[in-house]
Amino acid sequence: MISVAPEGDAWAVRCPEFENPMIFKSGARAEAAARWLARRFNRAGRTCLLELRLRNGDLAGRFLCPAEPDRDHAQSRAA
């Protein structure tokens, strides 16, 4: 799971794959980084859950980001 949540006056992007969170000054930048990270995982064949929190900690949204199909495998079937 990738999460975006307030961290003091900033915003943190957390993921179990990383020891330390990524910290951003704005929620929009944190969300953009989290979506980019989710796309990277998807392209690597991994499904992930993206969770966004509001400044007060309430859940703003939860998105399932499915893994992309294996492109090489799909091309070999088409040939």
JSON list of N, CA and C in Angstrom, two decimals:
[
{"chain": "A", "resi": 1, "resn": "MET", "atom": "N", "xyz": [0.84, -1.18, 0.00]},
{"chain": "A", "resi": 1, "resn": "MET", "atom": "CA", "xyz": [0.00, 0.00, 0.00]},
{"chain": "A", "resi": 1, "resn": "MET", "atom": "C", "xyz": [0.89, 1.24, 0.00]},
{"chain": "A", "resi": 2, "resn": "ILE", "atom": "N", "xyz": [0.47, 2.21, -0.77]},
{"chain": "A", "resi": 2, "resn": "ILE", "atom": "CA", "xyz": [1.12, 3.52, -0.80]},
{"chain": "A", "resi": 2, "resn": "ILE", "atom": "C", "xyz": [0.14, 4.49, -0.14]},
{"chain": "A", "resi": 3, "resn": "SER", "atom": "N", "xyz": [0.62, 5.27, 0.81]},
{"chain": "A", "resi": 3, "resn": "SER", "atom": "CA", "xyz": [-0.29, 6.20, 1.49]},
{"chain": "A", "resi": 3, "resn": "SER", "atom": "C", "xyz": [0.25, 7.62, 1.42]},
{"chain": "A", "resi": 4, "resn": "VAL", "atom": "N", "xyz": [-0.69, 8.56, 1.33]},
{"chain": "A", "resi": 4, "resn": "VAL", "atom": "CA", "xyz": [-0.39, 9.99, 1.39]},
{"chain": "A", "resi": 4, "resn": "VAL", "atom": "C", "xyz": [-1.15, 10.53, 2.58]},
{"chain": "A", "resi": 5, "resn": "ALA", "atom": "N", "xyz": [-0.42, 11.14, 3.53]},
{"chain": "A", "resi": 5, "resn": "ALA", "atom": "CA", "xyz": [-1.06, 11.63, 4.76]},
{"chain": "A", "resi": 5, "resn": "ALA", "atom": "C", "xyz": [-0.29, 12.85, 5.27]},
{"chain": "A", "resi": 6, "resn": "PRO", "atom": "N", "xyz": [-0.97, 13.70, 6.04]},
{"chain": "A", "resi": 6, "resn": "PRO", "atom": "CA", "xyz": [-0.28, 14.86, 6.61]},
{"chain": "A", "resi": 6, "resn": "PRO", "atom": "C", "xyz": [0.82, 14.43, 7.56]},
{"chain": "A", "resi": 7, "resn": "GLU", "atom": "N", "xyz": [1.88, 15.22, 7.58]},
{"chain": "A", "resi": 7, "resn": "GLU", "atom": "CA", "xyz": [3.03, 14.98, 8.46]},
{"chain": "A", "resi": 7, "resn": "GLU", "atom": "C", "xyz": [3.47, 16.33, 8.97]},
{"chain": "A", "resi": 8, "resn": "GLY", "atom": "N", "xyz": [2.90, 16.76, 10.10]},
{"chain": "A", "resi": 8, "resn": "GLY", "atom": "CA", "xyz": [3.17, 18.10, 10.60]},
{"chain": "A", "resi": 8, "resn": "GLY", "atom": "C", "xyz": [2.63, 19.13, 9.61]},
{"chain": "A", "resi": 9, "resn": "ASP", "atom": "N", "xyz": [3.50, 20.03, 9.17]},
{"chain": "A", "resi": 9, "resn": "ASP", "atom": "CA", "xyz": [3.11, 21.05, 8.18]},
{"chain": "A", "resi": 9, "resn": "ASP", "atom": "C", "xyz": [3.30, 20.56, 6.75]},
{"chain": "A", "resi": 10, "resn": "ALA", "atom": "N", "xyz": [3.77, 19.34, 6.58]},
{"chain": "A", "resi": 10, "resn": "ALA", "atom": "CA", "xyz": [4.06, 18.80, 5.26]},
{"chain": "A", "resi": 10, "resn": "ALA", "atom": "C", "xyz": [3.16, 17.59, 4.98]},
{"chain": "A", "resi": 11, "resn": "TRP", "atom": "N", "xyz": [3.49, 16.87, 3.91]},
{"chain": "A", "resi": 11, "resn": "TRP", "atom": "CA", "xyz": [2.76, 15.66, 3.51]},
{"chain": "A", "resi": 11, "resn": "TRP", "atom": "C", "xyz": [3.75, 14.53, 3.29]},
{"chain": "A", "resi": 12, "resn": "ALA", "atom": "N", "xyz": [3.40, 13.34, 3.74]},
{"chain": "A", "resi": 12, "resn": "ALA", "atom": "CA", "xyz": [4.28, 12.18, 3.62]},
{"chain": "A", "resi": 12, "resn": "ALA", "atom": "C", "xyz": [3.68, 11.13, 2.69]},
{"chain": "A", "resi": 13, "resn": "VAL", "atom": "N", "xyz": [4.54, 10.56, 1.87]},
{"chain": "A", "resi": 13, "resn": "VAL", "atom": "CA", "xyz": [4.20, 9.41, 1.05]},
{"chain": "A", "resi": 13, "resn": "VAL", "atom": "C", "xyz": [4.94, 8.23, 1.66]},
{"chain": "A", "resi": 14, "resn": "ARG", "atom": "N", "xyz": [4.17, 7.24, 2.08]},
{"chain": "A", "resi": 14, "resn": "ARG", "atom": "CA", "xyz": [4.76, 6.06, 2.72]},
{"chain": "A", "resi": 14, "resn": "ARG", "atom": "C", "xyz": [4.46, 4.81, 1.89]},
{"chain": "A", "resi": 15, "resn": "CYS", "atom": "N", "xyz": [5.43, 3.92, 1.91]},
{"chain": "A", "resi": 15, "resn": "CYS", "atom": "CA", "xyz": [5.30, 2.65, 1.21]},
{"chain": "A", "resi": 15, "resn": "CYS", "atom": "C", "xyz": [6.16, 1.64, 1.97]},
{"chain": "A", "resi": 16, "resn": "PRO", "atom": "N", "xyz": [5.64, 0.43, 2.21]},
{"chain": "A", "resi": 16, "resn": "PRO", "atom": "CA", "xyz": [6.43, -0.57, 2.94]},
{"chain": "A", "resi": 16, "resn": "PRO", "atom": "C", "xyz": [7.75, -0.93, 2.26]},
{"chain": "A", "resi": 17, "resn": "GLU", "atom": "N", "xyz": [7.88, -0.63, 0.98]},
{"chain": "A", "resi": 17, "resn": "GLU", "atom": "CA", "xyz": [9.11, -0.93, 0.25]},
{"chain": "A", "resi": 17, "resn": "GLU", "atom": "C", "xyz": [10.26, -0.02, 0.66]},
{"chain": "A", "resi": 18, "resn": "PHE", "atom": "N", "xyz": [9.95, 1.12, 1.27]},
{"chain": "A", "resi": 18, "resn": "PHE", "atom": "CA", "xyz": [10.95, 2.12, 1.62]},
{"chain": "A", "resi": 18, "resn": "PHE", "atom": "C", "xyz": [11.00, 2.33, 3.12]},
{"chain": "A", "resi": 19, "resn": "GLU", "atom": "N", "xyz": [12.20, 2.47, 3.64]},
{"chain": "A", "resi": 19, "resn": "GLU", "atom": "CA", "xyz": [12.37, 2.66, 5.08]},
{"chain": "A", "resi": 19, "resn": "GLU", "atom": "C", "xyz": [11.87, 4.03, 5.54]},
{"chain": "A", "resi": 20, "resn": "ASN", "atom": "N", "xyz": [12.14, 5.05, 4.75]},
{"chain": "A", "resi": 20, "resn": "ASN", "atom": "CA", "xyz": [11.78, 6.42, 5.11]},
{"chain": "A", "resi": 20, "resn": "ASN", "atom": "C", "xyz": [10.70, 6.96, 4.19]},
{"chain": "A", "resi": 21, "resn": "PRO", "atom": "N", "xyz": [9.80, 7.79, 4.73]},
{"chain": "A", "resi": 21, "resn": "PRO", "atom": "CA", "xyz": [8.77, 8.39, 3.87]},
{"chain": "A", "resi": 21, "resn": "PRO", "atom": "C", "xyz": [9.36, 9.49, 3.00]},
{"chain": "A", "resi": 22, "resn": "MET", "atom": "N", "xyz": [8.69, 9.78, 1.89]},
{"chain": "A", "resi": 22, "resn": "MET", "atom": "CA", "xyz": [9.03, 10.93, 1.06]},
{"chain": "A", "resi": 22, "resn": "MET", "atom": "C", "xyz": [8.19, 12.09, 1.60]},
{"chain": "A", "resi": 23, "resn": "ILE", "atom": "N", "xyz": [8.80, 13.23, 1.83]},
{"chain": "A", "resi": 23, "resn": "ILE", "atom": "CA", "xyz": [8.11, 14.39, 2.42]},
{"chain": "A", "resi": 23, "resn": "ILE", "atom": "C", "xyz": [7.99, 15.50, 1.38]},
{"chain": "A", "resi": 24, "resn": "PHE", "atom": "N", "xyz": [6.79, 16.09, 1.31]},
{"chain": "A", "resi": 24, "resn": "PHE", "atom": "CA", "xyz": [6.50, 17.15, 0.34]},
{"chain": "A", "resi": 24, "resn": "PHE", "atom": "C", "xyz": [5.84, 18.32, 1.07]},
{"chain": "A", "resi": 25, "resn": "LYS", "atom": "N", "xyz": [6.04, 19.52, 0.52]},
{"chain": "A", "resi": 25, "resn": "LYS", "atom": "CA", "xyz": [5.43, 20.72, 1.10]},
{"chain": "A", "resi": 25, "resn": "LYS", "atom": "C", "xyz": [3.94, 20.81, 0.80]},
{"chain": "A", "resi": 26, "resn": "SER", "atom": "N", "xyz": [3.50, 20.22, -0.31]},
{"chain": "A", "resi": 26, "resn": "SER", "atom": "CA", "xyz": [2.09, 20.31, -0.67]},
{"chain": "A", "resi": 26, "resn": "SER", "atom": "C", "xyz": [1.48, 18.92, -0.85]},
{"chain": "A", "resi": 27, "resn": "GLY", "atom": "N", "xyz": [0.20, 18.84, -0.56]},
{"chain": "A", "resi": 27, "resn": "GLY", "atom": "CA", "xyz": [-0.52, 17.59, -0.73]},
{"chain": "A", "resi": 27, "resn": "GLY", "atom": "C", "xyz": [-0.60, 17.18, -2.20]},
{"chain": "A", "resi": 28, "resn": "ALA", "atom": "N", "xyz": [-0.71, 18.17, -3.08]},
{"chain": "A", "resi": 28, "resn": "ALA", "atom": "CA", "xyz": [-0.79, 17.87, -4.52]},
{"chain": "A", "resi": 28, "resn": "ALA", "atom": "C", "xyz": [0.50, 17.22, -5.01]},
{"chain": "A", "resi": 29, "resn": "ARG", "atom": "N", "xyz": [1.62, 17.72, -4.56]},
{"chain": "A", "resi": 29, "resn": "ARG", "atom": "CA", "xyz": [2.91, 17.12, -4.98]},
{"chain": "A", "resi": 29, "resn": "ARG", "atom": "C", "xyz": [3.07, 15.73, -4.39]},
{"chain": "A", "resi": 30, "resn": "ALA", "atom": "N", "xyz": [2.62, 15.54, -3.16]},
{"chain": "A", "resi": 30, "resn": "ALA", "atom": "CA", "xyz": [2.70, 14.22, -2.54]},
{"chain": "A", "resi": 30, "resn": "ALA", "atom": "C", "xyz": [1.82, 13.23, -3.28]},
{"chain": "A", "resi": 31, "resn": "GLU", "atom": "N", "xyz": [0.61, 13.66, -3.64]},
{"chain": "A", "resi": 31, "resn": "GLU", "atom": "CA", "xyz": [-0.29, 12.78, -4.38]},
{"chain": "A", "resi": 31, "resn": "GLU", "atom": "C", "xyz": [0.28, 12.44, -5.75]},
{"chain": "A", "resi": 32, "resn": "ALA", "atom": "N", "xyz": [0.86, 13.41, -6.43]},
{"chain": "A", "resi": 32, "resn": "ALA", "atom": "CA", "xyz": [1.46, 13.16, -7.74]},
{"chain": "A", "resi": 32, "resn": "ALA", "atom": "C", "xyz": [2.60, 12.15, -7.63]},
{"chain": "A", "resi": 33, "resn": "ALA", "atom": "N", "xyz": [3.42, 12.28, -6.60]},
{"chain": "A", "resi": 33, "resn": "ALA", "atom": "CA", "xyz": [4.53, 11.33, -6.39]},
{"chain": "A", "resi": 33, "resn": "ALA", "atom": "C", "xyz": [4.00, 9.94, -6.09]},
{"chain": "A", "resi": 34, "resn": "ALA", "atom": "N", "xyz": [2.93, 9.85, -5.30]},
{"chain": "A", "resi": 34, "resn": "ALA", "atom": "CA", "xyz": [2.34, 8.55, -4.96]},
{"chain": "A", "resi": 34, "resn": "ALA", "atom": "C", "xyz": [1.75, 7.89, -6.20]},
{"chain": "A", "resi": 35, "resn": "ARG", "atom": "N", "xyz": [1.09, 8.66, -7.04]},
{"chain": "A", "resi": 35, "resn": "ARG", "atom": "CA", "xyz": [0.52, 8.10, -8.28]},
{"chain": "A", "resi": 35, "resn": "ARG", "atom": "C", "xyz": [1.63, 7.64, -9.23]},
{"chain": "A", "resi": 36, "resn": "TRP", "atom": "N", "xyz": [2.72, 8.40, -9.31]},
{"chain": "A", "resi": 36, "resn": "TRP", "atom": "CA", "xyz": [3.86, 8.00, -10.12]},
{"chain": "A", "resi": 36, "resn": "TRP", "atom": "C", "xyz": [4.45, 6.68, -9.61]},
{"chain": "A", "resi": 37, "resn": "LEU", "atom": "N", "xyz": [4.59, 6.58, -8.29]},
{"chain": "A", "resi": 37, "resn": "LEU", "atom": "CA", "xyz": [5.12, 5.36, -7.68]},
{"chain": "A", "resi": 37, "resn": "LEU", "atom": "C", "xyz": [4.19, 4.17, -7.96]},
{"chain": "A", "resi": 38, "resn": "ALA", "atom": "N", "xyz": [2.89, 4.38, -7.86]},
{"chain": "A", "resi": 38, "resn": "ALA", "atom": "CA", "xyz": [1.93, 3.31, -8.15]},
{"chain": "A", "resi": 38, "resn": "ALA", "atom": "C", "xyz": [2.06, 2.85, -9.59]},
{"chain": "A", "resi": 39, "resn": "ARG", "atom": "N", "xyz": [2.22, 3.79, -10.53]},
{"chain": "A", "resi": 39, "resn": "ARG", "atom": "CA", "xyz": [2.40, 3.43, -11.94]},
{"chain": "A", "resi": 39, "resn": "ARG", "atom": "C", "xyz": [3.67, 2.60, -12.14]},
{"chain": "A", "resi": 40, "resn": "ARG", "atom": "N", "xyz": [4.74, 2.96, -11.44]},
{"chain": "A", "resi": 40, "resn": "ARG", "atom": "CA", "xyz": [5.99, 2.20, -11.54]},
{"chain": "A", "resi": 40, "resn": "ARG", "atom": "C", "xyz": [5.78, 0.76, -11.07]},
{"chain": "A", "resi": 41, "resn": "PHE", "atom": "N", "xyz": [5.08, 0.60, -9.95]},
{"chain": "A", "resi": 41, "resn": "PHE", "atom": "CA", "xyz": [4.79, -0.75, -9.45]},
{"chain": "A", "resi": 41, "resn": "PHE", "atom": "C", "xyz": [3.93, -1.51, -10.46]},
{"chain": "A", "resi": 42, "resn": "ASN", "atom": "N", "xyz": [2.93, -0.84, -11.02]},
{"chain": "A", "resi": 42, "resn": "ASN", "atom": "CA", "xyz": [2.03, -1.49, -11.98]},
{"chain": "A", "resi": 42, "resn": "ASN", "atom": "C", "xyz": [2.79, -1.97, -13.20]},
{"chain": "A", "resi": 43, "resn": "ARG", "atom": "N", "xyz": [3.67, -1.15, -13.71]},
{"chain": "A", "resi": 43, "resn": "ARG", "atom": "CA", "xyz": [4.46, -1.53, -14.89]},
{"chain": "A", "resi": 43, "resn": "ARG", "atom": "C", "xyz": [5.40, -2.69, -14.57]},
{"chain": "A", "resi": 44, "resn": "ALA", "atom": "N", "xyz": [5.76, -2.83, -13.30]},
{"chain": "A", "resi": 44, "resn": "ALA", "atom": "CA", "xyz": [6.63, -3.93, -12.87]},
{"chain": "A", "resi": 44, "resn": "ALA", "atom": "C", "xyz": [5.81, -5.19, -12.58]},
{"chain": "A", "resi": 45, "resn": "GLY", "atom": "N", "xyz": [4.49, -5.12, -12.84]},
{"chain": "A", "resi": 45, "resn": "GLY", "atom": "CA", "xyz": [3.64, -6.29, -12.64]},
{"chain": "A", "resi": 45, "resn": "GLY", "atom": "C", "xyz": [3.09, -6.44, -11.24]},
{"chain": "A", "resi": 46, "resn": "ARG", "atom": "N", "xyz": [3.09, -5.37, -10.47]},
{"chain": "A", "resi": 46, "resn": "ARG", "atom": "CA", "xyz": [2.61, -5.43, -9.09]},
{"chain": "A", "resi": 46, "resn": "ARG", "atom": "C", "xyz": [1.34, -4.59, -8.91]},
{"chain": "A", "resi": 47, "resn": "THR", "atom": "N", "xyz": [0.35, -5.18, -8.29]},
{"chain": "A", "resi": 47, "resn": "THR", "atom": "CA", "xyz": [-0.87, -4.45, -7.93]},
{"chain": "A", "resi": 47, "resn": "THR", "atom": "C", "xyz": [-0.62, -3.74, -6.61]},
{"chain": "A", "resi": 48, "resn": "CYS", "atom": "N", "xyz": [-1.14, -2.54, -6.47]},
{"chain": "A", "resi": 48, "resn": "CYS", "atom": "CA", "xyz": [-0.99, -1.84, -5.19]},
{"chain": "A", "resi": 48, "resn": "CYS", "atom": "C", "xyz": [-2.26, -1.04, -4.87]},
{"chain": "A", "resi": 49, "resn": "LEU", "atom": "N", "xyz": [-2.36, -0.67, -3.63]},
{"chain": "A", "resi": 49, "resn": "LEU", "atom": "CA", "xyz": [-3.46, 0.13, -3.13]},
{"chain": "A", "resi": 49, "resn": "LEU", "atom": "C", "xyz": [-2.91, 1.51, -2.81]},
{"chain": "A", "resi": 50, "resn": "LEU", "atom": "N", "xyz": [-3.59, 2.55, -3.29]},
{"chain": "A", "resi": 50, "resn": "LEU", "atom": "CA", "xyz": [-3.19, 3.93, -3.04]},
{"chain": "A", "resi": 50, "resn": "LEU", "atom": "C", "xyz": [-4.23, 4.55, -2.12]},
{"chain": "A", "resi": 51, "resn": "GLU", "atom": "N", "xyz": [-3.78, 5.05, -0.97]},
{"chain": "A", "resi": 51, "resn": "GLU", "atom": "CA", "xyz": [-4.69, 5.63, 0.02]},
{"chain": "A", "resi": 51, "resn": "GLU", "atom": "C", "xyz": [-4.33, 7.09, 0.25]},
{"chain": "A", "resi": 52, "resn": "LEU", "atom": "N", "xyz": [-5.33, 7.97, 0.13]},
{"chain": "A", "resi": 52, "resn": "LEU", "atom": "CA", "xyz": [-5.12, 9.41, 0.30]},
{"chain": "A", "resi": 52, "resn": "LEU", "atom": "C", "xyz": [-5.89, 9.89, 1.52]},
{"chain": "A", "resi": 53, "resn": "ARG", "atom": "N", "xyz": [-5.22, 10.66, 2.36]},
{"chain": "A", "resi": 53, "resn": "ARG", "atom": "CA", "xyz": [-5.83, 11.21, 3.57]},
{"chain": "A", "resi": 53, "resn": "ARG", "atom": "C", "xyz": [-5.92, 12.73, 3.46]},
{"chain": "A", "resi": 54, "resn": "LEU", "atom": "N", "xyz": [-6.93, 13.30, 4.13]},
{"chain": "A", "resi": 54, "resn": "LEU", "atom": "CA", "xyz": [-7.10, 14.75, 4.20]},
{"chain": "A", "resi": 54, "resn": "LEU", "atom": "C", "xyz": [-6.23, 15.31, 5.31]},
{"chain": "A", "resi": 55, "resn": "ARG", "atom": "N", "xyz": [-6.13, 16.62, 5.38]},
{"chain": "A", "resi": 55, "resn": "ARG", "atom": "CA", "xyz": [-5.32, 17.29, 6.42]},
{"chain": "A", "resi": 55, "resn": "ARG", "atom": "C", "xyz": [-5.74, 16.85, 7.83]},
{"chain": "A", "resi": 56, "resn": "ASN", "atom": "N", "xyz": [-7.05, 16.61, 8.05]},
{"chain": "A", "resi": 56, "resn": "ASN", "atom": "CA", "xyz": [-7.53, 16.21, 9.38]},
{"chain": "A", "resi": 56, "resn": "ASN", "atom": "C", "xyz": [-7.37, 14.70, 9.63]},
{"chain": "A", "resi": 57, "resn": "GLY", "atom": "N", "xyz": [-6.81, 13.98, 8.66]},
{"chain": "A", "resi": 57, "resn": "GLY", "atom": "CA", "xyz": [-6.58, 12.55, 8.83]},
{"chain": "A", "resi": 57, "resn": "GLY", "atom": "C", "xyz": [-7.68, 11.66, 8.27]},
{"chain": "A", "resi": 58, "resn": "ASP", "atom": "N", "xyz": [-8.83, 12.25, 7.91]},
{"chain": "A", "resi": 58, "resn": "ASP", "atom": "CA", "xyz": [-9.92, 11.45, 7.33]},
{"chain": "A", "resi": 58, "resn": "ASP", "atom": "C", "xyz": [-9.50, 10.87, 5.98]},
{"chain": "A", "resi": 59, "resn": "LEU", "atom": "N", "xyz": [-10.07, 9.73, 5.65]},
{"chain": "A", "resi": 59, "resn": "LEU", "atom": "CA", "xyz": [-9.80, 9.09, 4.37]},
{"chain": "A", "resi": 59, "resn": "LEU", "atom": "C", "xyz": [-10.46, 9.88, 3.25]},
{"chain": "A", "resi": 60, "resn": "ALA", "atom": "N", "xyz": [-9.66, 10.31, 2.26]},
{"chain": "A", "resi": 60, "resn": "ALA", "atom": "CA", "xyz": [-10.19, 11.04, 1.11]},
{"chain": "A", "resi": 60, "resn": "ALA", "atom": "C", "xyz": [-10.50, 10.09, -0.04]},
{"chain": "A", "resi": 61, "resn": "GLY", "atom": "N", "xyz": [-9.72, 9.03, -0.16]},
{"chain": "A", "resi": 61, "resn": "GLY", "atom": "CA", "xyz": [-9.93, 8.07, -1.24]},
{"chain": "A", "resi": 61, "resn": "GLY", "atom": "C", "xyz": [-9.00, 6.90, -1.14]},
{"chain": "A", "resi": 62, "resn": "ARG", "atom": "N", "xyz": [-9.44, 5.81, -1.70]},
{"chain": "A", "resi": 62, "resn": "ARG", "atom": "CA", "xyz": [-8.64, 4.58, -1.75]},
{"chain": "A", "resi": 62, "resn": "ARG", "atom": "C", "xyz": [-8.80, 4.01, -3.16]},
{"chain": "A", "resi": 63, "resn": "PHE", "atom": "N", "xyz": [-7.70, 3.78, -3.82]},
{"chain": "A", "resi": 63, "resn": "PHE", "atom": "CA", "xyz": [-7.72, 3.34, -5.21]},
{"chain": "A", "resi": 63, "resn": "PHE", "atom": "C", "xyz": [-6.92, 2.06, -5.38]},
{"chain": "A", "resi": 64, "resn": "LEU", "atom": "N", "xyz": [-7.50, 1.10, -6.07]},
{"chain": "A", "resi": 64, "resn": "LEU", "atom": "CA", "xyz": [-6.80, -0.12, -6.42]},
{"chain": "A", "resi": 64, "resn": "LEU", "atom": "C", "xyz": [-6.11, 0.12, -7.76]},
{"chain": "A", "resi": 65, "resn": "CYS", "atom": "N", "xyz": [-4.82, -0.09, -7.79]},
{"chain": "A", "resi": 65, "resn": "CYS", "atom": "CA", "xyz": [-4.03, 0.13, -8.99]},
{"chain": "A", "resi": 65, "resn": "CYS", "atom": "C", "xyz": [-3.53, -1.23, -9.47]},
{"chain": "A", "resi": 66, "resn": "PRO", "atom": "N", "xyz": [-4.24, -1.85, -10.43]},
{"chain": "A", "resi": 66, "resn": "PRO", "atom": "CA", "xyz": [-3.89, -3.21, -10.86]},
{"chain": "A", "resi": 66, "resn": "PRO", "atom": "C", "xyz": [-2.60, -3.26, -11.67]},
{"chain": "A", "resi": 67, "resn": "ALA", "atom": "N", "xyz": [-1.93, -4.38, -11.57]},
{"chain": "A", "resi": 67, "resn": "ALA", "atom": "CA", "xyz": [-0.72, -4.61, -12.34]},
{"chain": "A", "resi": 67, "resn": "ALA", "atom": "C", "xyz": [-1.05, -4.63, -13.82]},
{"chain": "A", "resi": 68, "resn": "GLU", "atom": "N", "xyz": [-0.14, -4.10, -14.62]},
{"chain": "A", "resi": 68, "resn": "GLU", "atom": "CA", "xyz": [-0.31, -4.15, -16.07]},
{"chain": "A", "resi": 68, "resn": "GLU", "atom": "C", "xyz": [0.03, -5.56, -16.54]},
{"chain": "A", "resi": 69, "resn": "PRO", "atom": "N", "xyz": [-0.65, -6.02, -17.57]},
{"chain": "A", "resi": 69, "resn": "PRO", "atom": "CA", "xyz": [-0.31, -7.34, -18.11]},
{"chain": "A", "resi": 69, "resn": "PRO", "atom": "C", "xyz": [1.12, -7.36, -18.63]},
{"chain": "A", "resi": 70, "resn": "ASP", "atom": "N", "xyz": [1.73, -8.50, -18.62]},
{"chain": "A", "resi": 70, "resn": "ASP", "atom": "CA", "xyz": [3.09, -8.68, -19.12]},
{"chain": "A", "resi": 70, "resn": "ASP", "atom": "C", "xyz": [3.10, -8.40, -20.61]},
{"chain": "A", "resi": 71, "resn": "ARG", "atom": "N", "xyz": [3.73, -7.32, -21.01]},
{"chain": "A", "resi": 71, "resn": "ARG", "atom": "CA", "xyz": [3.74, -6.90, -22.42]},
{"chain": "A", "resi": 71, "resn": "ARG", "atom": "C", "xyz": [4.47, -7.90, -23.31]},
{"chain": "A", "resi": 72, "resn": "ASP", "atom": "N", "xyz": [5.61, -8.41, -22.85]},
{"chain": "A", "resi": 72, "resn": "ASP", "atom": "CA", "xyz": [6.37, -9.37, -23.66]},
{"chain": "A", "resi": 72, "resn": "ASP", "atom": "C", "xyz": [5.57, -10.63, -23.90]},
{"chain": "A", "resi": 73, "resn": "HIS", "atom": "N", "xyz": [4.87, -11.09, -22.87]},
{"chain": "A", "resi": 73, "resn": "HIS", "atom": "CA", "xyz": [4.05, -12.30, -22.99]},
{"chain": "A", "resi": 73, "resn": "HIS", "atom": "C", "xyz": [2.91, -12.07, -23.97]},
{"chain": "A", "resi": 74, "resn": "ALA", "atom": "N", "xyz": [2.26, -10.91, -23.89]},
{"chain": "A", "resi": 74, "resn": "ALA", "atom": "CA", "xyz": [1.15, -10.60, -24.78]},
{"chain": "A", "resi": 74, "resn": "ALA", "atom": "C", "xyz": [1.62, -10.51, -26.23]},
{"chain": "A", "resi": 75, "resn": "GLN", "atom": "N", "xyz": [2.81, -9.94, -26.47]},
{"chain": "A", "resi": 75, "resn": "GLN", "atom": "CA", "xyz": [3.33, -9.84, -27.82]},
{"chain": "A", "resi": 75, "resn": "GLN", "atom": "C", "xyz": [3.67, -11.20, -28.40]},
{"chain": "A", "resi": 76, "resn": "SER", "atom": "N", "xyz": [4.20, -12.11, -27.55]},
{"chain": "A", "resi": 76, "resn": "SER", "atom": "CA", "xyz": [4.56, -13.42, -28.08]},
{"chain": "A", "resi": 76, "resn": "SER", "atom": "C", "xyz": [3.31, -14.23, -28.46]},
{"chain": "A", "resi": 77, "resn": "ARG", "atom": "N", "xyz": [2.18, -13.99, -27.78]},
{"chain": "A", "resi": 77, "resn": "ARG", "atom": "CA", "xyz": [0.95, -14.66, -28.14]},
{"chain": "A", "resi": 77, "resn": "ARG", "atom": "C", "xyz": [0.39, -14.16, -29.46]},
{"chain": "A", "resi": 78, "resn": "ALA", "atom": "N", "xyz": [0.58, -12.86, -29.74]},
{"chain": "A", "resi": 78, "resn": "ALA", "atom": "CA", "xyz": [0.05, -12.25, -30.95]},
{"chain": "A", "resi": 78, "resn": "ALA", "atom": "C", "xyz": [0.84, -12.69, -32.19]},
{"chain": "A", "resi": 79, "resn": "ALA", "atom": "N", "xyz": [2.08, -13.04, -32.01]},
{"chain": "A", "resi": 79, "resn": "ALA", "atom": "CA", "xyz": [2.93, -13.42, -33.16]},
{"chain": "A", "resi": 79, "resn": "ALA", "atom": "C", "xyz": [2.62, -14.78, -33.70]}
]
